[in-house]
Short mmCIF file of C-alpha atoms in Angstrom, two decimals:
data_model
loop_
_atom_site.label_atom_id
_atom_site.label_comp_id
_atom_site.label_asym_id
_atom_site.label_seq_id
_atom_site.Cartn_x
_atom_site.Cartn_y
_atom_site.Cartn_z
CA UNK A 238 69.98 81.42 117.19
CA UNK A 239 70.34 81.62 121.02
CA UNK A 240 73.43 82.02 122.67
CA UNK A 241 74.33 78.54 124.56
CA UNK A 242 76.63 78.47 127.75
CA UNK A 243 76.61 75.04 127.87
CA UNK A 244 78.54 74.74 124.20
CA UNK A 245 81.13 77.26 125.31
CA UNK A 246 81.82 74.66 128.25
CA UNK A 247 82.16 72.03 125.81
CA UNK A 248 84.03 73.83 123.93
CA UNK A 249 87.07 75.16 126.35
CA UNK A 250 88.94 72.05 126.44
CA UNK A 251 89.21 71.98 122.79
CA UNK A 252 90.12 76.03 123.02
CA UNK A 253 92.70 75.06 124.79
CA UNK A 254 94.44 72.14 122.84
CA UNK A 255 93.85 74.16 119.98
CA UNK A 256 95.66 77.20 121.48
CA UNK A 257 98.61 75.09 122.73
CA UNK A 258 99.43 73.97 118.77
CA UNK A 259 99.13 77.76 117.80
CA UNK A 260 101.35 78.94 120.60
CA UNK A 261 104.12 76.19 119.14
CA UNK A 262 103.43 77.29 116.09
CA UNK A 263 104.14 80.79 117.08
CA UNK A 264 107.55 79.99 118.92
CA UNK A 265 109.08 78.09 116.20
CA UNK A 266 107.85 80.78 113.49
CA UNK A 267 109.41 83.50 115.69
CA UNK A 268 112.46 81.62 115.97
CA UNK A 269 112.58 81.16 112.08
CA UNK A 270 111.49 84.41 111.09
CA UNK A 271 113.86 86.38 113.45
CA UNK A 272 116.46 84.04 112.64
CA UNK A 273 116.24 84.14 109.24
CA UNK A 274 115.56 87.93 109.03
CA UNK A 275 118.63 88.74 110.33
CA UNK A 276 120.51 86.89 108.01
CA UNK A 277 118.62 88.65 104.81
CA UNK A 278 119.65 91.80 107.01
CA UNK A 279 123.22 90.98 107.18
CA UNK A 280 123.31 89.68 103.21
CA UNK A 281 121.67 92.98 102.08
CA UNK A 282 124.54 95.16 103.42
CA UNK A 283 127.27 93.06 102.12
CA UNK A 284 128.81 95.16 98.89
CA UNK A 285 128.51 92.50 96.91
CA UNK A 286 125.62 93.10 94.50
CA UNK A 287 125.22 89.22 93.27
CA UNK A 288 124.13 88.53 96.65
CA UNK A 289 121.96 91.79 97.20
CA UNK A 290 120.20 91.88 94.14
CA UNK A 291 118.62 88.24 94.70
CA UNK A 292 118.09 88.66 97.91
CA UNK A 293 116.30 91.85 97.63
CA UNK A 294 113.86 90.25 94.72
CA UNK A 295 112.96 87.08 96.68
CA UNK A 296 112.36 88.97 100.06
CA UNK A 297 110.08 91.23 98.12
CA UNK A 298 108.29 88.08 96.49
CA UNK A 299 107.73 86.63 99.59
CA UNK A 300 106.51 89.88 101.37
CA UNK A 301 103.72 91.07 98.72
CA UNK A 302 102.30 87.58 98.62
CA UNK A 303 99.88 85.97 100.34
CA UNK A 304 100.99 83.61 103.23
CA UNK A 305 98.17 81.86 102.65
CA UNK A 306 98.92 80.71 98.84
CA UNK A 307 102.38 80.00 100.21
CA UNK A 308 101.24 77.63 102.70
CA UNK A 309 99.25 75.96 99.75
CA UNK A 310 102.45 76.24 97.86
CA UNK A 311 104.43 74.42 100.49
CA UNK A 312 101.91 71.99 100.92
CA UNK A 313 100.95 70.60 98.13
CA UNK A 314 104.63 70.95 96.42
CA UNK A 315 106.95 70.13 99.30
CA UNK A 316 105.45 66.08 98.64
CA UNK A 317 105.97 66.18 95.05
CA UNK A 318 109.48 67.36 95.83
CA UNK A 319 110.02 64.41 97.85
CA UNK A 320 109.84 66.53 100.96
CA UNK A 321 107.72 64.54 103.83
CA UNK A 322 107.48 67.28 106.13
CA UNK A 323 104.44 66.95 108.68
CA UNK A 324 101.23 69.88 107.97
CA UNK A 325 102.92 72.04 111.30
CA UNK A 326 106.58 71.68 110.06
CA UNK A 327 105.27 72.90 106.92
CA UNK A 328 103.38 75.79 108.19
CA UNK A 329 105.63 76.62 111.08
CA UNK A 330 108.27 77.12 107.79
CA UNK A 331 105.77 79.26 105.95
CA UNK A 332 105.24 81.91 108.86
CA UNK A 333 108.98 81.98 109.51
CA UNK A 334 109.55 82.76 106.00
CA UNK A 335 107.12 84.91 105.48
CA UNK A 336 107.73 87.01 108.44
CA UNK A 337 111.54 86.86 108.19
CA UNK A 338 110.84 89.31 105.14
CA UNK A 339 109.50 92.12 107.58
CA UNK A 340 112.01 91.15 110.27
CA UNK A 341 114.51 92.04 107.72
CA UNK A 342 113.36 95.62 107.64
CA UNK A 343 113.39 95.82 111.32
CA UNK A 344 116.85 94.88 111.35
CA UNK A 345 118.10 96.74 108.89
CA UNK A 346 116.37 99.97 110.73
CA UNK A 347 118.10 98.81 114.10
CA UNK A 348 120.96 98.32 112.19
CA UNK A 349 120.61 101.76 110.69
CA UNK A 350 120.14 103.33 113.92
CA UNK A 351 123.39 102.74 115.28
CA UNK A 352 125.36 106.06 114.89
CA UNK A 353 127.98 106.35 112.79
CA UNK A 354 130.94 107.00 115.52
CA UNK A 355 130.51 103.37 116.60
CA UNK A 356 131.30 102.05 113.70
CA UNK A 357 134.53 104.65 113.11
CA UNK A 358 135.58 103.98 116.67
CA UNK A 359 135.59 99.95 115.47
CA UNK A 360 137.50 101.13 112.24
CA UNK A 361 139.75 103.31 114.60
CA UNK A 362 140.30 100.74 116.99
CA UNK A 363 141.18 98.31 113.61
CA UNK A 364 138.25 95.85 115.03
CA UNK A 365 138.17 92.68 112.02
CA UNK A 366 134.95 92.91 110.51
CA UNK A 367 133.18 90.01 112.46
CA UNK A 368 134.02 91.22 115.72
CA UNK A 369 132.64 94.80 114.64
CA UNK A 370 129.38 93.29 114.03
CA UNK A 371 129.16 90.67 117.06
CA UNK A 372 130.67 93.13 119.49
CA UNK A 373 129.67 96.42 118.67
CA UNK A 374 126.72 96.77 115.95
CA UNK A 375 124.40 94.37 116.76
CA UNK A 376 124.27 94.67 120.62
CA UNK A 377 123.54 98.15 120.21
CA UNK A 378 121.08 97.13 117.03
CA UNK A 379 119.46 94.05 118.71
CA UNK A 380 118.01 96.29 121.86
CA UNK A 381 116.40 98.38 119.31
CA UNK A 382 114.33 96.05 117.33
CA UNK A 383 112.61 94.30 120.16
CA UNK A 384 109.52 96.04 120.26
CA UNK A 385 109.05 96.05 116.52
CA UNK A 386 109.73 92.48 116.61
CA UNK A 387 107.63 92.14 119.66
CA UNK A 388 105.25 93.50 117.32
CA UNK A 389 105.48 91.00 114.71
CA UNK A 390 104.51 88.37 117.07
CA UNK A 391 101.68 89.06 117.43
CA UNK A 392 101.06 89.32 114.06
CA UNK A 393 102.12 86.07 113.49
CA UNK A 394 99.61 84.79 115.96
CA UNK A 395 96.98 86.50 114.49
CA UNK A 396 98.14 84.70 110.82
CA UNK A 397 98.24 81.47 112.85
CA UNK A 398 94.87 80.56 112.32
CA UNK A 399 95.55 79.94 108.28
CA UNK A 400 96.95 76.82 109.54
CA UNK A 401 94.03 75.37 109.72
CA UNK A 402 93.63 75.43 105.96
CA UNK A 403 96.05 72.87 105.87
CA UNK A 404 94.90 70.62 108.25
CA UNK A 405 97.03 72.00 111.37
CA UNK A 406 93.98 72.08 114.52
CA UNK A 407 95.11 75.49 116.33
CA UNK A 408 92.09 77.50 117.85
CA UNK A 409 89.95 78.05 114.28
CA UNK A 410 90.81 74.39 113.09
CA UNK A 411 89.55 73.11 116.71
CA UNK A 412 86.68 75.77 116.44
CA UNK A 413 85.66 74.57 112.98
CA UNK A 414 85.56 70.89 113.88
CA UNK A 415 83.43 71.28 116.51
CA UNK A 416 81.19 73.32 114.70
CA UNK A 417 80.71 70.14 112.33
CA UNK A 418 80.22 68.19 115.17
CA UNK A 419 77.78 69.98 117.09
CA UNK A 420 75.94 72.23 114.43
CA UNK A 421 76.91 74.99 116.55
CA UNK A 422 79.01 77.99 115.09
CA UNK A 423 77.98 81.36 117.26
CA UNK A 424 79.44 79.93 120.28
CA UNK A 425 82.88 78.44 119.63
CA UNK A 426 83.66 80.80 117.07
CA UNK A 427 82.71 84.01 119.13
CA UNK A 428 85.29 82.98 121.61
CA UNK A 429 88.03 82.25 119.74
CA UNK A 430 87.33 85.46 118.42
CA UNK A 431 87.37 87.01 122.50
CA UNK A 432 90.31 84.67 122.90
CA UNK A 433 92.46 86.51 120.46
CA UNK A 434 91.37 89.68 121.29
CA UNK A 435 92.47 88.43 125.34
CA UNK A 436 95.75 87.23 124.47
CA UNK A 437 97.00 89.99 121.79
CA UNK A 438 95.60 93.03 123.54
CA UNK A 439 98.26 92.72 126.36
CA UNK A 440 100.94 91.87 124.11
CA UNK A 441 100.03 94.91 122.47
CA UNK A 442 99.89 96.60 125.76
CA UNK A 443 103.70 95.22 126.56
CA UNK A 444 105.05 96.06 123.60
CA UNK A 445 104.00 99.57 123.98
CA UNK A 446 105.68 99.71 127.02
CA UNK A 447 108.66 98.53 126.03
CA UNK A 448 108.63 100.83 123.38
CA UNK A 449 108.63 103.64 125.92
CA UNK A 450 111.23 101.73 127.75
CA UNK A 451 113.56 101.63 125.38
CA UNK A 452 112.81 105.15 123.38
CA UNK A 453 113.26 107.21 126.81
CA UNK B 146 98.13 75.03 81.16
CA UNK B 147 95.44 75.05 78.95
CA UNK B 148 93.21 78.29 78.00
CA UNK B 149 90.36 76.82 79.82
CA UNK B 150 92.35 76.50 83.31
CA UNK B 151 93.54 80.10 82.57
CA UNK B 152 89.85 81.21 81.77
CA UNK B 153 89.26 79.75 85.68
CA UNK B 154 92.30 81.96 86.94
CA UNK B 155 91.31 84.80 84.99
CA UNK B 156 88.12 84.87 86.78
CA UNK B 157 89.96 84.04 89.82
CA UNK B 158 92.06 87.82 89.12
CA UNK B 159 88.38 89.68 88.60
CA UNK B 160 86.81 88.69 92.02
CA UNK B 161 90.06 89.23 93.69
CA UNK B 162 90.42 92.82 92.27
CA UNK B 163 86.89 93.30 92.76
CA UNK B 164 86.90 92.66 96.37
CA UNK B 165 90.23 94.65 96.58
CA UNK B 166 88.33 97.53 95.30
CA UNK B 167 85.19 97.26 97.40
CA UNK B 168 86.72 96.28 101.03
CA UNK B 169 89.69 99.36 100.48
CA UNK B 170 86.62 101.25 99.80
CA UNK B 171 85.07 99.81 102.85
CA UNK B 172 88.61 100.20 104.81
CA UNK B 173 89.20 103.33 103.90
CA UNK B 174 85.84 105.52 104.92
CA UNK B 175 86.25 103.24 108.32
CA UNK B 176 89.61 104.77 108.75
CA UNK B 177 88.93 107.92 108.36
CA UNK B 178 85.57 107.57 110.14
CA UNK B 179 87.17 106.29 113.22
CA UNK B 180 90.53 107.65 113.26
CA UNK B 181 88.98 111.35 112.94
CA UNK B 182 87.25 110.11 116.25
CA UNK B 183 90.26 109.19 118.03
CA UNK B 184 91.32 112.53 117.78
CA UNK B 185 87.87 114.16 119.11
CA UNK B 186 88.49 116.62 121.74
CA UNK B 187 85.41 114.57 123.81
CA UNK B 188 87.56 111.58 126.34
CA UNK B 189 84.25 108.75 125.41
CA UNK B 190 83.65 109.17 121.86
CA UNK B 191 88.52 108.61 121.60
CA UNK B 192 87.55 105.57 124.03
CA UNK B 193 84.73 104.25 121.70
CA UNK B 194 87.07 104.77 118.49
CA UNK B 195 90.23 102.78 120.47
CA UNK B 196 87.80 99.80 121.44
CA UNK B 197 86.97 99.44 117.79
CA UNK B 198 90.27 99.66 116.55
CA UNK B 199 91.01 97.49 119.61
CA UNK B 200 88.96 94.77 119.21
CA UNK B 201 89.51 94.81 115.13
CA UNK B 202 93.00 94.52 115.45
CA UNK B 203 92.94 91.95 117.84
CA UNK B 204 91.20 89.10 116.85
CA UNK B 205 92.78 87.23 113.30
CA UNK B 206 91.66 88.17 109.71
CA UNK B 207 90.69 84.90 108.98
CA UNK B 208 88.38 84.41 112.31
CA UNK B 209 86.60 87.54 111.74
CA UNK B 210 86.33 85.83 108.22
CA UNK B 211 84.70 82.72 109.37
CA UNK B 212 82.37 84.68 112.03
CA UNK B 213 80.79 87.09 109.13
CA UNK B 214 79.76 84.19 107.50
CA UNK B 215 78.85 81.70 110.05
CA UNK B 216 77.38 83.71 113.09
CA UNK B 217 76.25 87.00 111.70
CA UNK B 218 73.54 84.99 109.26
CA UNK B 219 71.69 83.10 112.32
CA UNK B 220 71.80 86.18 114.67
CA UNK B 221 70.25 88.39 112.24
CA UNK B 222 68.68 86.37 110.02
CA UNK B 223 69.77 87.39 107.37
CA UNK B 224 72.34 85.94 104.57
CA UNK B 225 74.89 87.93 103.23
CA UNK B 226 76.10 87.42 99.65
CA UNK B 227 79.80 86.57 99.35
CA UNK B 228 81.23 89.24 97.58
CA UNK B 229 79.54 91.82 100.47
CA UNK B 230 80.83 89.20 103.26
CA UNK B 231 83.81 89.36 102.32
CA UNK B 232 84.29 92.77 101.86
CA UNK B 233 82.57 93.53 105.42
CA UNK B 234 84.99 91.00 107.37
CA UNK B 235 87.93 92.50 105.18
CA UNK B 236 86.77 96.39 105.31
CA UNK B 237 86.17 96.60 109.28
CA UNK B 238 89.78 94.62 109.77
CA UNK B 239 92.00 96.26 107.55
CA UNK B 240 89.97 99.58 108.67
CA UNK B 241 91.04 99.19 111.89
CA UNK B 242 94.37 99.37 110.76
CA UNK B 243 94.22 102.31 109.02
CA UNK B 244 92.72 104.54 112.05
CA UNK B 245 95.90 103.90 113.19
CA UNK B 246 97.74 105.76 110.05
CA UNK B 247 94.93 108.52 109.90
CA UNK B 248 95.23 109.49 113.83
CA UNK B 249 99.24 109.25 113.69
CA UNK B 250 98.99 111.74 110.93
CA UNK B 251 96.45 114.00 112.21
CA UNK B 252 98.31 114.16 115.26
CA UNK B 253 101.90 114.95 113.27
CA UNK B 254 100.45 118.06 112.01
CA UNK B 255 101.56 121.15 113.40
CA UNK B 256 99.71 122.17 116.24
CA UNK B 257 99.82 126.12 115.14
CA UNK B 258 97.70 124.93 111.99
CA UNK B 259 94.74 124.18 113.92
CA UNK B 260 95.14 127.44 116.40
CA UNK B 261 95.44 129.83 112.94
CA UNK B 262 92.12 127.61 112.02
CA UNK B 263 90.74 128.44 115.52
CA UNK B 264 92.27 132.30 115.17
CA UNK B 265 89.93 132.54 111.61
CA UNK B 266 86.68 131.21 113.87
CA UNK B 267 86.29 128.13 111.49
CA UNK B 268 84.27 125.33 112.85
CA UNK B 269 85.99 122.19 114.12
CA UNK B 270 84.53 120.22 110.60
CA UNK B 271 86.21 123.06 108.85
CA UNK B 272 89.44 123.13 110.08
CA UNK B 273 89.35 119.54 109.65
CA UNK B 274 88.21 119.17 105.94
CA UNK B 275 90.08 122.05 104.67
CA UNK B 276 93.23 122.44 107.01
CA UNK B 277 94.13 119.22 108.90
CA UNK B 278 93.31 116.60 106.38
CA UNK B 279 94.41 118.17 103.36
CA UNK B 280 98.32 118.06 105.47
CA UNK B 281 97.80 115.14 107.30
CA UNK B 282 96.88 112.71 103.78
CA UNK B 283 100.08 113.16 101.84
CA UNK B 284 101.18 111.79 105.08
CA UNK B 285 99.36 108.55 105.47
CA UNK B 286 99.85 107.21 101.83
CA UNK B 287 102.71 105.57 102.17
CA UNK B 288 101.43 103.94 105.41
CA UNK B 289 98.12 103.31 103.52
CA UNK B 290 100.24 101.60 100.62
CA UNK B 291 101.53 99.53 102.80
CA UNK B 292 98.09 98.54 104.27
CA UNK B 293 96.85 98.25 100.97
CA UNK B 294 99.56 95.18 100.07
CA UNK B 295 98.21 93.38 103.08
CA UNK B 296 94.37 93.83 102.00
CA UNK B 297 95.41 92.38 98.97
CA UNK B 298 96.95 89.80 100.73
CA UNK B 299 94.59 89.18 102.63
CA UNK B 300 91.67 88.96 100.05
CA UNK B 301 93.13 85.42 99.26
CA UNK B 302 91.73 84.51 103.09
CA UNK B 303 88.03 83.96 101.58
CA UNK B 304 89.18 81.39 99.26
CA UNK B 305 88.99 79.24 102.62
CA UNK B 306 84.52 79.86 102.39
CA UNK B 307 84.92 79.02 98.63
CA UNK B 308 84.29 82.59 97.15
CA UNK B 309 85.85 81.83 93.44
CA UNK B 310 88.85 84.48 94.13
CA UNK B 311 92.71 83.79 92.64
CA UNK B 312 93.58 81.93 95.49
CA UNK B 313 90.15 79.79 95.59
CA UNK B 314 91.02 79.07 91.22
CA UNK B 315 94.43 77.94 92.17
CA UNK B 316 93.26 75.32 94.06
CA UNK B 317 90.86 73.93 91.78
CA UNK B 318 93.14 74.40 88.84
CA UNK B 319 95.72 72.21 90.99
CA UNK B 320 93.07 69.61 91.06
CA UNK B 321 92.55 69.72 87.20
CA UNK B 322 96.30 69.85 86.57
CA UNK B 323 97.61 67.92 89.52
CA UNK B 324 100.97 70.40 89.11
CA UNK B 325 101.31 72.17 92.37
CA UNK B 326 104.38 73.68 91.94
CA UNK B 327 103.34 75.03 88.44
CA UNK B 328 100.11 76.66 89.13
CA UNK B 329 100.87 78.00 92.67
CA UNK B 330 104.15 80.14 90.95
CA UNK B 331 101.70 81.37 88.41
CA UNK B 332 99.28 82.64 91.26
CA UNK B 333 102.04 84.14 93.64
CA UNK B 334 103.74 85.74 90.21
CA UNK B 335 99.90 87.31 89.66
CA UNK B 336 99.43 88.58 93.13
CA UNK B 337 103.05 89.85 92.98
CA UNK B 338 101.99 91.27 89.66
CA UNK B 339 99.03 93.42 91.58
CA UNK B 340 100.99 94.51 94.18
CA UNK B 341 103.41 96.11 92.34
CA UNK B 342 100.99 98.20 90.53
CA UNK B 343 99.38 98.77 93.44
CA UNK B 344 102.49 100.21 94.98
CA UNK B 345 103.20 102.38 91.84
CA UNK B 346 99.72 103.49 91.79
CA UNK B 347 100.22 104.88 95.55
CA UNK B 348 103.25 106.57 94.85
CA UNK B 349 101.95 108.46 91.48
CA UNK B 350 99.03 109.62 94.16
CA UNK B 351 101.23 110.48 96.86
CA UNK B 352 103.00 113.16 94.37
CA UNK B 353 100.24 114.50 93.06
CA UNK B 354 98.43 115.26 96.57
CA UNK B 355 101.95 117.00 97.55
CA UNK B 356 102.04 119.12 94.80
CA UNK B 357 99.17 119.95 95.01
CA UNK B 358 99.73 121.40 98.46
CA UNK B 359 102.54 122.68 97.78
CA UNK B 360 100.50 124.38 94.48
CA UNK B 361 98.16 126.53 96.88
CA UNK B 362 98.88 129.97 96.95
CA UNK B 363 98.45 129.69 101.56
CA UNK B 364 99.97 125.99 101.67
CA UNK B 365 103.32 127.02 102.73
CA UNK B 366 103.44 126.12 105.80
CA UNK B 367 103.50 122.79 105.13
#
């Protein structure tokens, strides 16, 4: 099969719609997952072990599964819950979930990081609890998990395109149905393919930098 | 469920584990293959190894997926089974991501192992196979269980071209049963299942490569 220029043409408009749903997508599983895994953070240091015990399982669970039977999962069971949730609400949930479960570890390293004198200078300065954690751990924390969350990003990007296996059109969905449409698969598939590698390569790039940034 | 659906899922477990098996296999000589290059004293052949891992890393699982089996047929004419599809998209991905683990650890070992390898007037393949790596893979395996977890995971991706793997029998057992909720716990509960040996298996390996090191009469440097 030759290589046609003239399907690539045709095909950039639908790139484009295509990339705008996954780049929504993306913010609003970001937003979940970092969210969310600083909360299973937080709940996994409390001394209680009723909460950590749970907590600990169902991160676990959700972490060494696949996020693609999870979107299935969602999909399929959220209706016979009586759940109407629309395909990208449903996937944008399944991302954030499933990526709050690594967040979680990047929290609890940031969290880690901070050296012990800050938190005996809060004790010593009789700091309550919350303000301990909203004014002195997790600034200090928060600075040091942004490149490994900057990280995590993009790997939610990259997961974006299992969307499309339930009906969401980001890049492969758009890809995929024009493929049907035109019997042509080299072309629009080969550039999604350059697309990704375009768009994560200088997010990889950044977050190296920052990582420098912030290490030094 | 009856013990025909499970038959369906059981089947479901053997292709998964099978391409587990092949595409770590796969994964892992890639790995090693290219991160051993990106620590070659030669500038090109460390800029050909980072454009692979580049370019591996950077485009999605799933669309490397997709392009095995839709554009590599037509452009070579030929048709690749499933079973070695899959494992080829899988393999070269999750490969990429272990040159990664295999360059961080060559790199971590101690820089006077390789001079005392120089010092003895071994050849660069030498020092490699018989002081470097034997450090540096203690190192990796608990990077490379991590990887391996995410191959597994992402094994369920070539349900989506209709290879018959756990994920793929899930779905059509949720069409015979019409009980989402039911069969998809089963099939997380399974992969969960695989994982978890997987991670035990790992960490028996891990202690048995660093006794073994630490077993060897010269090995106590490291």
């Amino acid at each position: 099969m030759t290589w046609d220029w003239g399907a690539v043409r045709d095909f950039l408009p639908h790139l484009w719609d295509g990339l705008l749903v996954a780049l929504r997508a993306l913010a609003l599983g970001s937003l979940i997952s970092f969210t969310l895994g600083l909360v299973w953070a937080l709940l996994m240091r409390t001394p209680t072990l009723w909460v950590r015990r749970p907590v600990g399982v169902v991160t676990e669970f959700v972490r060494d599964t696949p996020l693609l039977v999870q979107l299935f999962f969602l999909f399929y069971v959220l209706p016979e819950w009586g759940i109407a949730a629309s395909a990208l609400t449903t996937g944008v949930v399944a991302i954030g979930l499933h990526y709050s479960t690594y967040t979680m570890q990047v929290y609890r390293a940031g969290i880690e990081a901070v050296p012990p004198g800050q938190w005996e200078a809060a004790t010593a300065l009789s700091l309550p609890v919350r303000r301990t954690w909203t004014a002195v751990i997790l600034p200090q924390a928060l600075r040091r998990v942004v490149p490994a969350l900057g990280n995590y990003v993009i790997a939610m990007l990259k997961d974006t395109p299992l969307l499309m296996t339930i009906t969401v059109l980001e890049m492969l969905g758009e890809a995929r149905l024009f493929s049907q449409e035109h019997f042509r698969f080299t072309e629009p598939l080969t550039v999604i393919g350059v697309a990704f590698v375009l768009i994560s390569l200088p997010a990889s790039l950044l977050v190296r930098a920052l990582e420098r940034r912030l290490a030094g | 469920m009856t013990s025909g659906l499970w038959e369906i899922v059981l089947r479901g477990v053997w292709v998964t584990v099978q391409l587990l098996v092949f595409s770590a296999l796969l994964g892992a000589v890639v790995a090693f293959t290219v991160g051993i290059a990106r620590t070659h004293r030669l500038r090109s052949v460390r800029f050909l190894a980072g454009c692979y891992t580049e370019v591996f890393r950077g485009t999605s699982a799933l669309v490397m997926i997709f392009w095995v089996y839709f554009v590599l047929p037509p452009a070579f004419g030929w048709q690749l089974v499933p079973m070695w599809a899959g494992t080829l998209a899988l393999g070269l991905t999750y490969g990429a991501y272990g040159t990664e683990i295999v360059r961080g650890a060559l790199n971590a070992v101690n820089p006077a192992q390789r001079e005392g390898g120089i010092a003895l007037g071994f050849t660069p393949w030498q020092r490699m196979r018989l002081i470097l790596l034997p450090q540096a893979v203690p190192e990796m395996i608990p990077s490379f269980s991590n990887l391996l977890i995410e191959l597994l995971k992402g094994t369920a991706l070539v349900s989506v071209m209709g290879m018959g793997d756990l994920a793929f029998s899930g779905n059509l057992v949720r069409l015979a049963l019409q009980q989402s909720a039911e069969i998809y716990s089963y099939i997380l509960v399974i992969y969960f299942v695989i994982a978890f040996l997987l991670t035990r298996l790992m960490r028996g390996l891990e202690k048995r490569l660093k006794e073994q090191l630490a077993g060897r009469p010269a090995g106590g440097a490291a």
